[in-house]
């Protein structure tokens, strides 16, 4: 149940924050990865999404099985051993299922090629199998066929190295594509109960860009990829340095009210953020007075300013006149409540100015 609620919360965030991306003609690989994460199709590692890393063949096959909604089948039923000697223990069930289902033959009789880089040609072949369109295509023509037969556009096909961000983008497009029977894959997964109806409905709204959400209540809770933070100004040392001392009375009240809510639910209190992060909360408060969004005025994500952290999140609000009012509104919004009660967060910085409010939650990699 908790996973389903968190999935819905992240979809709601996407609905509020990605509409401009749709207007520009497509979602970024990061946006697609986030959307896929909430339905259990795309998962990161302990380093985050690692979108700029080349995926392996085993990772590609796992994505295929998730898109087919067959992960539970693979893990809960017994299938003949694949005969491949190069599959790690954690991937054996998936590979055994895929071999038995005719989804893969490996690179030889006894090797799957688990650690070899996945090519766009390979993954396009996998995705066409997910739609049961493999009879209308071949490995040699898969990149061309996926453009002709699905919602994938030519611009979605990378010219250079095939990366995990490309996996996310193509997979997201395939969810919108029809199977050989004319049924959208997303709807098929719902019918087969691989995805719950409510999350799927929100995904469809995101796809159609038909939803409008009250701007005054938005939240963001994501796992941040350490490798994507090279332009960061908040360093590892800064994020665990001496706590801030220049906290206003209203900011202090929000901090205490937040911890009071965590205490009610048996969750450890948050610690004061470093002075550097606290200053950034003040910067974000000024920024949301100009652009009320998790995207900064310079076009970066609000969480791009962190480095060497395990996870981070942001709550923003405007219009509330007291700490009690804003915390109550956040607690009555499932999206904000999830951040406030997130057991993974350790530190909190609060910003306030002219009835604009910011909460920055984070946990460094070393904690």
mmCIF file of C-alpha atoms in Angstrom:
data_model
loop_
_atom_site.group_PDB
_atom_site.id
_atom_site.type_symbol
_atom_site.label_atom_id
_atom_site.label_comp_id
_atom_site.label_asym_id
_atom_site.label_seq_id
_atom_site.Cartn_x
_atom_site.Cartn_y
_atom_site.Cartn_z
ATOM 1 C CA UNK A 1 0.000 0.000 0.000
ATOM 2 C CA UNK A 2 2.809 2.398 0.929
ATOM 3 C CA UNK A 3 4.537 1.802 -2.403
ATOM 4 C CA UNK A 4 1.308 2.507 -4.249
ATOM 5 C CA UNK A 5 0.834 5.790 -2.359
ATOM 6 C CA UNK A 6 4.407 6.858 -3.069
ATOM 7 C CA UNK A 7 3.928 6.004 -6.725
ATOM 8 C CA UNK A 8 0.856 8.209 -6.933
ATOM 9 C CA UNK A 9 2.673 11.035 -5.146
ATOM 10 C CA UNK A 10 5.544 11.000 -7.616
ATOM 11 C CA UNK A 11 3.153 10.923 -10.563
ATOM 12 C CA UNK A 12 1.382 13.973 -9.130
ATOM 13 C CA UNK A 13 4.726 15.746 -8.932
ATOM 14 C CA UNK A 14 5.398 14.898 -12.541
ATOM 15 C CA UNK A 15 2.001 16.204 -13.558
ATOM 16 C CA UNK A 16 2.686 19.533 -11.885
ATOM 17 C CA UNK A 17 6.232 20.047 -12.999
ATOM 18 C CA UNK A 18 6.616 18.559 -16.478
ATOM 19 C CA UNK A 19 3.899 20.267 -18.506
ATOM 20 C CA UNK A 20 6.371 22.732 -20.022
ATOM 21 C CA UNK A 21 8.515 19.814 -21.150
ATOM 22 C CA UNK A 22 5.563 18.363 -23.028
ATOM 23 C CA UNK A 23 4.928 21.714 -24.684
ATOM 24 C CA UNK A 24 8.503 21.607 -25.961
ATOM 25 C CA UNK A 25 7.827 18.304 -27.708
ATOM 26 C CA UNK A 26 9.255 15.634 -25.394
ATOM 27 C CA UNK A 27 10.309 14.613 -21.932
ATOM 28 C CA UNK A 28 13.927 14.355 -20.865
ATOM 29 C CA UNK A 29 15.447 11.012 -20.037
ATOM 30 C CA UNK A 30 15.363 11.950 -16.351
ATOM 31 C CA UNK A 31 11.657 12.807 -16.529
ATOM 32 C CA UNK A 32 10.912 9.516 -18.280
ATOM 33 C CA UNK A 33 12.936 7.596 -15.688
ATOM 34 C CA UNK A 34 10.961 9.218 -12.876
ATOM 35 C CA UNK A 35 7.654 8.406 -14.556
ATOM 36 C CA UNK A 36 8.705 4.786 -15.088
ATOM 37 C CA UNK A 37 10.028 4.477 -11.557
ATOM 38 C CA UNK A 38 6.614 4.996 -9.997
ATOM 39 C CA UNK A 39 5.188 1.985 -11.811
ATOM 40 C CA UNK A 40 8.200 -0.170 -11.030
ATOM 41 C CA UNK A 41 9.576 -0.347 -14.567
ATOM 42 C CA UNK A 42 12.746 1.754 -14.222
ATOM 43 C CA UNK A 43 14.804 1.481 -11.062
ATOM 44 C CA UNK A 44 18.062 3.114 -10.136
ATOM 45 C CA UNK A 45 21.047 1.806 -8.218
ATOM 46 C CA UNK A 46 22.632 2.993 -4.982
ATOM 47 C CA UNK A 47 24.112 5.752 -7.177
ATOM 48 C CA UNK A 48 20.749 6.918 -8.496
ATOM 49 C CA UNK A 49 19.444 6.518 -12.049
ATOM 50 C CA UNK A 50 22.952 6.570 -13.626
ATOM 51 C CA UNK A 51 21.426 7.922 -16.804
ATOM 52 C CA UNK A 52 24.751 8.690 -18.454
ATOM 53 C CA UNK A 53 26.025 5.128 -18.136
ATOM 54 C CA UNK A 54 25.702 2.526 -20.871
ATOM 55 C CA UNK A 55 23.217 -0.187 -19.826
ATOM 56 C CA UNK A 56 24.096 -3.876 -19.870
ATOM 57 C CA UNK A 57 22.262 -6.582 -21.782
ATOM 58 C CA UNK A 58 20.980 -7.995 -18.494
ATOM 59 C CA UNK A 59 19.558 -4.611 -17.496
ATOM 60 C CA UNK A 60 17.830 -4.403 -20.859
ATOM 61 C CA UNK A 61 16.298 -7.858 -20.457
ATOM 62 C CA UNK A 62 15.043 -6.984 -16.983
ATOM 63 C CA UNK A 63 13.377 -3.878 -18.420
ATOM 64 C CA UNK A 64 11.703 -6.048 -21.044
ATOM 65 C CA UNK A 65 10.322 -8.426 -18.412
ATOM 66 C CA UNK A 66 9.037 -5.477 -16.373
ATOM 67 C CA UNK A 67 7.341 -4.021 -19.437
ATOM 68 C CA UNK A 68 5.670 -7.385 -19.954
ATOM 69 C CA UNK A 69 4.486 -7.334 -16.342
ATOM 70 C CA UNK A 70 6.106 -10.714 -15.738
ATOM 71 C CA UNK A 71 8.573 -10.032 -12.918
ATOM 72 C CA UNK A 72 6.438 -11.811 -10.316
ATOM 73 C CA UNK A 73 5.960 -14.737 -12.669
ATOM 74 C CA UNK A 74 9.712 -14.965 -13.187
ATOM 75 C CA UNK A 75 10.456 -14.801 -9.469
ATOM 76 C CA UNK A 76 7.643 -16.995 -8.161
ATOM 77 C CA UNK A 77 7.549 -19.820 -10.681
ATOM 78 C CA UNK A 78 10.178 -22.378 -11.635
ATOM 79 C CA UNK A 79 11.561 -22.364 -15.161
ATOM 80 C CA UNK A 80 14.258 -24.543 -16.735
ATOM 81 C CA UNK A 81 17.801 -23.370 -16.219
ATOM 82 C CA UNK A 82 18.874 -21.171 -19.111
ATOM 83 C CA UNK A 83 22.246 -22.876 -19.401
ATOM 84 C CA UNK A 84 23.982 -19.486 -19.410
ATOM 85 C CA UNK A 85 27.047 -19.428 -17.170
ATOM 86 C CA UNK A 86 27.528 -15.646 -17.050
ATOM 87 C CA UNK A 87 24.311 -14.597 -15.263
ATOM 88 C CA UNK A 88 24.684 -13.247 -11.696
ATOM 89 C CA UNK A 89 22.529 -14.799 -8.982
ATOM 90 C CA UNK A 90 20.188 -11.791 -8.803
ATOM 91 C CA UNK A 91 19.380 -12.110 -12.518
ATOM 92 C CA UNK A 92 18.949 -15.887 -12.797
ATOM 93 C CA UNK A 93 15.159 -15.973 -12.381
ATOM 94 C CA UNK A 94 14.617 -13.278 -14.984
ATOM 95 C CA UNK A 95 16.927 -14.903 -17.525
ATOM 96 C CA UNK A 96 15.464 -18.372 -16.946
ATOM 97 C CA UNK A 97 11.969 -16.999 -17.553
ATOM 98 C CA UNK A 98 13.033 -15.014 -20.625
ATOM 99 C CA UNK A 99 14.765 -18.011 -22.181
ATOM 100 C CA UNK A 100 11.763 -20.270 -21.531
ATOM 101 C CA UNK A 101 9.391 -17.652 -22.956
ATOM 102 C CA UNK A 102 11.450 -17.299 -26.129
ATOM 103 C CA UNK A 103 12.448 -13.726 -25.362
ATOM 104 C CA UNK A 104 16.180 -14.312 -25.676
ATOM 105 C CA UNK A 105 18.631 -16.916 -26.913
ATOM 106 C CA UNK A 106 21.762 -15.281 -25.533
ATOM 107 C CA UNK A 107 24.932 -14.694 -27.526
ATOM 108 C CA UNK A 108 25.838 -18.384 -27.517
ATOM 109 C CA UNK A 109 24.610 -21.693 -26.126
ATOM 110 C CA UNK A 110 26.181 -21.034 -22.734
ATOM 111 C CA UNK A 111 26.490 -17.234 -22.543
ATOM 112 C CA UNK A 112 23.855 -14.561 -22.291
ATOM 113 C CA UNK A 113 26.308 -11.654 -22.440
ATOM 114 C CA UNK A 114 25.084 -10.220 -19.155
ATOM 115 C CA UNK A 115 27.760 -7.548 -18.793
ATOM 116 C CA UNK A 116 28.049 -6.581 -22.436
ATOM 117 C CA UNK A 117 26.767 -3.129 -23.333
ATOM 118 C CA UNK A 118 23.180 -3.085 -24.559
ATOM 119 C CA UNK A 119 22.875 -1.531 -28.014
ATOM 120 C CA UNK A 120 19.952 0.473 -29.333
ATOM 121 C CA UNK A 121 19.424 -2.303 -31.856
ATOM 122 C CA UNK A 122 19.195 -4.857 -29.033
ATOM 123 C CA UNK A 123 16.771 -2.799 -26.987
ATOM 124 C CA UNK A 124 14.551 -1.916 -29.919
ATOM 125 C CA UNK A 125 14.283 -5.657 -30.553
ATOM 126 C CA UNK A 126 13.323 -6.251 -26.912
ATOM 127 C CA UNK A 127 10.685 -3.512 -26.985
ATOM 128 C CA UNK A 128 9.073 -4.837 -30.140
ATOM 129 C CA UNK A 129 8.845 -8.204 -28.387
ATOM 130 C CA UNK A 130 7.061 -6.498 -25.486
ATOM 131 C CA UNK A 131 4.398 -5.407 -27.980
ATOM 132 C CA UNK A 132 4.382 -8.859 -29.619
ATOM 133 C CA UNK A 133 5.520 -7.225 -32.862
ATOM 134 C CA UNK A 134 8.652 -9.288 -33.353
ATOM 135 C CA UNK A 135 7.153 -11.103 -36.351
ATOM 136 C CA UNK A 136 6.919 -7.756 -38.126
ATOM 137 C CA UNK A 137 10.565 -6.944 -37.505
ATOM 138 C CA UNK A 138 14.057 -8.375 -37.209
ATOM 139 C CA UNK A 139 17.162 -7.503 -35.218
ATOM 140 C CA UNK A 140 18.765 -6.011 -38.323
ATOM 141 C CA UNK A 141 15.899 -3.560 -38.926
ATOM 142 C CA UNK A 142 14.698 -3.063 -35.338
ATOM 143 C CA UNK A 143 15.745 0.606 -35.042
ATOM 144 C CA UNK A 144 13.853 1.518 -38.190
ATOM 145 C CA UNK A 145 10.882 -0.719 -37.367
ATOM 146 C CA UNK A 146 10.352 0.689 -33.882
ATOM 147 C CA UNK A 147 9.895 4.148 -35.394
ATOM 148 C CA UNK A 148 7.448 2.832 -37.974
ATOM 149 C CA UNK A 149 5.428 0.572 -35.685
ATOM 150 C CA UNK A 150 5.306 2.429 -32.346
ATOM 151 C CA UNK A 151 5.093 5.879 -30.739
ATOM 152 C CA UNK A 152 8.896 6.153 -30.809
ATOM 153 C CA UNK A 153 10.120 9.039 -32.982
ATOM 154 C CA UNK A 154 13.304 9.183 -35.006
ATOM 155 C CA UNK A 155 14.591 11.851 -32.618
ATOM 156 C CA UNK A 156 14.344 9.304 -29.796
ATOM 157 C CA UNK A 157 16.938 7.077 -31.486
ATOM 158 C CA UNK A 158 20.419 8.162 -30.335
ATOM 159 C CA UNK A 159 23.210 8.630 -32.835
ATOM 160 C CA UNK A 160 25.995 7.927 -30.351
ATOM 161 C CA UNK A 161 26.449 5.587 -27.408
ATOM 162 C CA UNK A 162 23.220 4.041 -26.150
ATOM 163 C CA UNK A 163 22.739 5.168 -22.528
ATOM 164 C CA UNK A 164 20.368 4.413 -19.675
ATOM 165 C CA UNK A 165 18.589 7.712 -20.367
ATOM 166 C CA UNK A 166 17.803 6.344 -23.841
ATOM 167 C CA UNK A 167 16.427 3.174 -22.242
ATOM 168 C CA UNK A 168 14.120 5.328 -20.113
ATOM 169 C CA UNK A 169 12.930 7.445 -23.045
ATOM 170 C CA UNK A 170 12.231 4.493 -25.361
ATOM 171 C CA UNK A 171 10.514 2.516 -22.602
ATOM 172 C CA UNK A 172 8.253 5.454 -21.786
ATOM 173 C CA UNK A 173 7.258 5.751 -25.438
ATOM 174 C CA UNK A 174 6.550 2.027 -25.652
ATOM 175 C CA UNK A 175 4.059 2.277 -22.781
ATOM 176 C CA UNK A 176 2.051 4.579 -25.060
ATOM 177 C CA UNK A 177 2.310 2.205 -28.022
ATOM 178 C CA UNK A 178 -0.176 -0.440 -29.135
ATOM 179 C CA UNK A 179 0.472 -4.153 -28.941
ATOM 180 C CA UNK A 180 -0.125 -6.376 -31.945
ATOM 181 C CA UNK A 181 -3.773 -6.619 -30.832
ATOM 182 C CA UNK A 182 -4.256 -2.848 -30.896
ATOM 183 C CA UNK A 183 -4.254 -2.407 -27.116
ATOM 184 C CA UNK A 184 -2.017 0.228 -25.550
ATOM 185 C CA UNK A 185 0.691 -1.498 -23.529
ATOM 186 C CA UNK A 186 -0.089 0.597 -20.448
ATOM 187 C CA UNK A 187 -3.736 -0.501 -20.573
ATOM 188 C CA UNK A 188 -2.647 -4.111 -21.065
ATOM 189 C CA UNK A 189 -0.498 -3.939 -17.939
ATOM 190 C CA UNK A 190 -3.460 -2.557 -15.983
ATOM 191 C CA UNK A 191 -5.753 -5.278 -17.295
ATOM 192 C CA UNK A 192 -3.243 -7.902 -16.241
ATOM 193 C CA UNK A 193 -2.901 -6.140 -12.855
ATOM 194 C CA UNK A 194 0.804 -5.524 -13.301
ATOM 195 C CA UNK A 195 0.082 -1.793 -12.720
ATOM 196 C CA UNK A 196 -2.710 -0.415 -10.547
ATOM 197 C CA UNK A 197 -5.488 1.541 -12.235
ATOM 198 C CA UNK A 198 -4.985 4.772 -10.310
ATOM 199 C CA UNK A 199 -1.292 5.122 -11.120
ATOM 200 C CA UNK A 200 -1.961 4.247 -14.756
ATOM 201 C CA UNK A 201 -4.694 6.879 -15.003
ATOM 202 C CA UNK A 202 -2.311 9.528 -13.740
ATOM 203 C CA UNK A 203 0.364 8.356 -16.179
ATOM 204 C CA UNK A 204 -2.149 8.718 -19.017
ATOM 205 C CA UNK A 205 -2.921 12.265 -17.896
ATOM 206 C CA UNK A 206 0.788 13.010 -17.935
ATOM 207 C CA UNK A 207 1.058 11.555 -21.440
ATOM 208 C CA UNK A 208 -1.812 13.649 -22.750
ATOM 209 C CA UNK A 209 -0.794 16.803 -20.848
ATOM 210 C CA UNK A 210 -4.473 17.298 -20.042
ATOM 211 C CA UNK A 211 -4.219 17.798 -16.299
ATOM 212 C CA UNK A 212 -4.042 21.091 -14.453
ATOM 213 C CA UNK A 213 -2.943 21.022 -10.816
ATOM 214 C CA UNK A 214 -3.157 23.812 -8.224
ATOM 215 C CA UNK A 215 0.182 25.561 -8.536
ATOM 216 C CA UNK A 216 0.274 26.470 -4.888
ATOM 217 C CA UNK A 217 0.892 22.885 -3.778
ATOM 218 C CA UNK A 218 3.763 21.036 -5.422
ATOM 219 C CA UNK A 219 6.451 18.689 -4.078
ATOM 220 C CA UNK A 220 9.446 16.766 -5.292
ATOM 221 C CA UNK A 221 11.102 13.712 -3.716
ATOM 222 C CA UNK A 222 13.724 11.997 -5.848
ATOM 223 C CA UNK A 223 16.901 9.996 -5.537
ATOM 224 C CA UNK A 224 19.643 12.125 -7.004
ATOM 225 C CA UNK A 225 22.324 10.645 -9.223
ATOM 226 C CA UNK A 226 25.678 11.692 -7.796
ATOM 227 C CA UNK A 227 27.253 11.673 -11.246
ATOM 228 C CA UNK A 228 24.834 14.264 -12.594
ATOM 229 C CA UNK A 229 25.762 16.914 -10.024
ATOM 230 C CA UNK A 230 29.040 18.127 -11.526
ATOM 231 C CA UNK A 231 27.870 21.758 -11.625
ATOM 232 C CA UNK A 232 26.850 21.679 -7.973
ATOM 233 C CA UNK A 233 27.653 24.415 -5.469
ATOM 234 C CA UNK A 234 26.692 22.447 -2.353
ATOM 235 C CA UNK A 235 29.574 20.065 -1.685
ATOM 236 C CA UNK A 236 29.790 17.022 0.535
ATOM 237 C CA UNK A 237 31.649 18.965 3.211
ATOM 238 C CA UNK A 238 29.203 21.861 3.032
ATOM 239 C CA UNK A 239 26.162 19.613 3.468
ATOM 240 C CA UNK A 240 27.444 18.191 6.777
ATOM 241 C CA UNK A 241 29.161 21.320 8.122
ATOM 242 C CA UNK A 242 28.246 23.457 11.124
ATOM 243 C CA UNK A 243 24.460 23.885 11.384
ATOM 244 C CA UNK A 244 22.949 27.215 10.363
ATOM 245 C CA UNK A 245 22.484 29.843 13.079
ATOM 246 C CA UNK A 246 20.720 32.630 11.171
ATOM 247 C CA UNK A 247 17.268 31.005 11.156
ATOM 248 C CA UNK A 248 14.316 33.371 11.416
ATOM 249 C CA UNK A 249 11.549 32.832 13.975
ATOM 250 C CA UNK A 250 9.117 31.656 11.280
ATOM 251 C CA UNK A 251 11.675 29.291 9.766
ATOM 252 C CA UNK A 252 12.478 27.915 13.223
ATOM 253 C CA UNK A 253 8.764 27.363 13.860
ATOM 254 C CA UNK A 254 8.375 25.434 10.599
ATOM 255 C CA UNK A 255 11.392 23.330 11.545
ATOM 256 C CA UNK A 256 9.921 22.495 14.960
ATOM 257 C CA UNK A 257 6.423 21.841 13.620
ATOM 258 C CA UNK A 258 7.876 19.509 10.995
ATOM 259 C CA UNK A 259 9.708 17.497 13.628
ATOM 260 C CA UNK A 260 6.586 17.446 15.784
ATOM 261 C CA UNK A 261 4.743 15.756 12.918
ATOM 262 C CA UNK A 262 7.557 13.233 12.523
ATOM 263 C CA UNK A 263 7.502 12.538 16.261
ATOM 264 C CA UNK A 264 3.751 11.793 16.107
ATOM 265 C CA UNK A 265 4.537 9.044 13.599
ATOM 266 C CA UNK A 266 7.553 7.623 15.417
ATOM 267 C CA UNK A 267 10.052 9.027 12.914
ATOM 268 C CA UNK A 268 13.447 10.421 13.938
ATOM 269 C CA UNK A 269 13.621 14.233 14.011
ATOM 270 C CA UNK A 270 15.421 16.081 11.255
ATOM 271 C CA UNK A 271 18.689 17.863 12.002
ATOM 272 C CA UNK A 272 19.530 21.424 11.096
ATOM 273 C CA UNK A 273 21.007 21.740 7.638
ATOM 274 C CA UNK A 274 24.447 23.226 7.142
ATOM 275 C CA UNK A 275 24.750 26.986 6.805
ATOM 276 C CA UNK A 276 25.477 26.534 3.109
ATOM 277 C CA UNK A 277 22.275 24.581 2.461
ATOM 278 C CA UNK A 278 20.299 26.943 4.683
ATOM 279 C CA UNK A 279 21.515 29.855 2.557
ATOM 280 C CA UNK A 280 20.412 27.952 -0.531
ATOM 281 C CA UNK A 281 16.920 27.620 0.978
ATOM 282 C CA UNK A 282 16.850 31.421 1.160
ATOM 283 C CA UNK A 283 17.961 31.597 -2.467
ATOM 284 C CA UNK A 284 15.172 29.193 -3.442
ATOM 285 C CA UNK A 285 12.649 31.350 -1.575
ATOM 286 C CA UNK A 286 13.674 34.348 -3.678
ATOM 287 C CA UNK A 287 13.526 32.207 -6.815
ATOM 288 C CA UNK A 288 10.000 30.887 -6.267
ATOM 289 C CA UNK A 289 8.813 34.471 -5.908
ATOM 290 C CA UNK A 290 9.934 34.867 -9.531
ATOM 291 C CA UNK A 291 9.098 31.382 -10.802
ATOM 292 C CA UNK A 292 6.947 29.145 -8.597
ATOM 293 C CA UNK A 293 8.399 25.840 -9.699
ATOM 294 C CA UNK A 294 10.944 23.169 -8.835
ATOM 295 C CA UNK A 295 12.767 24.370 -11.939
ATOM 296 C CA UNK A 296 15.021 27.312 -11.147
ATOM 297 C CA UNK A 297 14.909 30.498 -13.229
ATOM 298 C CA UNK A 298 18.152 29.370 -14.917
ATOM 299 C CA UNK A 299 16.460 26.170 -16.115
ATOM 300 C CA UNK A 300 18.141 23.778 -13.670
ATOM 301 C CA UNK A 301 16.304 21.498 -11.261
ATOM 302 C CA UNK A 302 16.164 22.878 -7.728
ATOM 303 C CA UNK A 303 17.977 19.749 -6.531
ATOM 304 C CA UNK A 304 20.828 20.091 -9.022
ATOM 305 C CA UNK A 305 22.559 22.267 -6.428
ATOM 306 C CA UNK A 306 23.379 19.261 -4.266
ATOM 307 C CA UNK A 307 26.393 17.009 -4.569
ATOM 308 C CA UNK A 308 27.447 13.746 -2.912
ATOM 309 C CA UNK A 309 24.040 13.084 -1.437
ATOM 310 C CA UNK A 310 22.004 9.902 -1.254
ATOM 311 C CA UNK A 311 18.585 11.498 -1.527
ATOM 312 C CA UNK A 312 16.993 14.945 -1.486
ATOM 313 C CA UNK A 313 13.576 16.554 -1.749
ATOM 314 C CA UNK A 314 11.875 19.925 -1.815
ATOM 315 C CA UNK A 315 8.505 21.287 -0.680
ATOM 316 C CA UNK A 316 7.366 24.731 -1.778
ATOM 317 C CA UNK A 317 4.254 26.772 -1.030
ATOM 318 C CA UNK A 318 2.963 30.314 -1.312
ATOM 319 C CA UNK A 319 0.200 32.361 0.249
ATOM 320 C CA UNK A 320 0.196 30.903 3.754
ATOM 321 C CA UNK A 321 0.748 33.539 6.433
ATOM 322 C CA UNK A 322 1.922 31.513 9.441
ATOM 323 C CA UNK A 323 4.155 28.482 10.074
ATOM 324 C CA UNK A 324 1.163 26.604 11.491
ATOM 325 C CA UNK A 325 -0.835 27.285 8.343
ATOM 326 C CA UNK A 326 1.836 26.168 5.880
ATOM 327 C CA UNK A 327 2.754 22.999 7.789
ATOM 328 C CA UNK A 328 -0.929 22.101 8.138
ATOM 329 C CA UNK A 329 -1.439 22.606 4.395
ATOM 330 C CA UNK A 330 1.614 20.479 3.620
ATOM 331 C CA UNK A 331 0.429 17.718 5.949
ATOM 332 C CA UNK A 332 -2.975 17.748 4.246
ATOM 333 C CA UNK A 333 -1.312 17.356 0.844
ATOM 334 C CA UNK A 334 -0.176 13.740 0.283
ATOM 335 C CA UNK A 335 2.752 14.920 -1.787
ATOM 336 C CA UNK A 336 4.206 17.208 0.871
ATOM 337 C CA UNK A 337 3.303 14.878 3.704
ATOM 338 C CA UNK A 338 5.399 12.156 2.074
ATOM 339 C CA UNK A 339 8.469 14.409 2.204
ATOM 340 C CA UNK A 340 7.870 15.515 5.789
ATOM 341 C CA UNK A 341 7.452 11.913 6.955
ATOM 342 C CA UNK A 342 10.184 10.425 4.768
ATOM 343 C CA UNK A 343 12.371 8.311 7.051
ATOM 344 C CA UNK A 344 15.279 8.533 4.613
ATOM 345 C CA UNK A 345 15.778 12.266 5.120
ATOM 346 C CA UNK A 346 18.228 13.433 7.827
ATOM 347 C CA UNK A 347 18.616 17.199 7.386
ATOM 348 C CA UNK A 348 16.188 20.068 6.793
ATOM 349 C CA UNK A 349 16.618 23.690 5.724
ATOM 350 C CA UNK A 350 13.680 26.116 5.730
ATOM 351 C CA UNK A 351 13.264 29.331 3.759
ATOM 352 C CA UNK A 352 10.598 32.014 4.206
ATOM 353 C CA UNK A 353 9.969 35.402 2.623
ATOM 354 C CA UNK A 354 6.792 37.322 1.803
ATOM 355 C CA UNK A 355 4.530 34.320 2.405
ATOM 356 C CA UNK A 356 6.657 32.068 0.175
ATOM 357 C CA UNK A 357 7.952 28.918 1.848
ATOM 358 C CA UNK A 358 10.652 26.348 1.050
ATOM 359 C CA UNK A 359 11.700 23.111 2.713
ATOM 360 C CA UNK A 360 14.887 21.378 1.530
ATOM 361 C CA UNK A 361 15.379 17.818 2.785
ATOM 362 C CA UNK A 362 18.514 15.783 2.151
ATOM 363 C CA UNK A 363 20.760 12.946 3.283
ATOM 364 C CA UNK A 364 24.494 12.877 2.444
ATOM 365 C CA UNK A 365 26.006 9.737 0.971
ATOM 366 C CA UNK A 366 27.998 9.080 4.133
ATOM 367 C CA UNK A 367 24.946 8.930 6.431
#
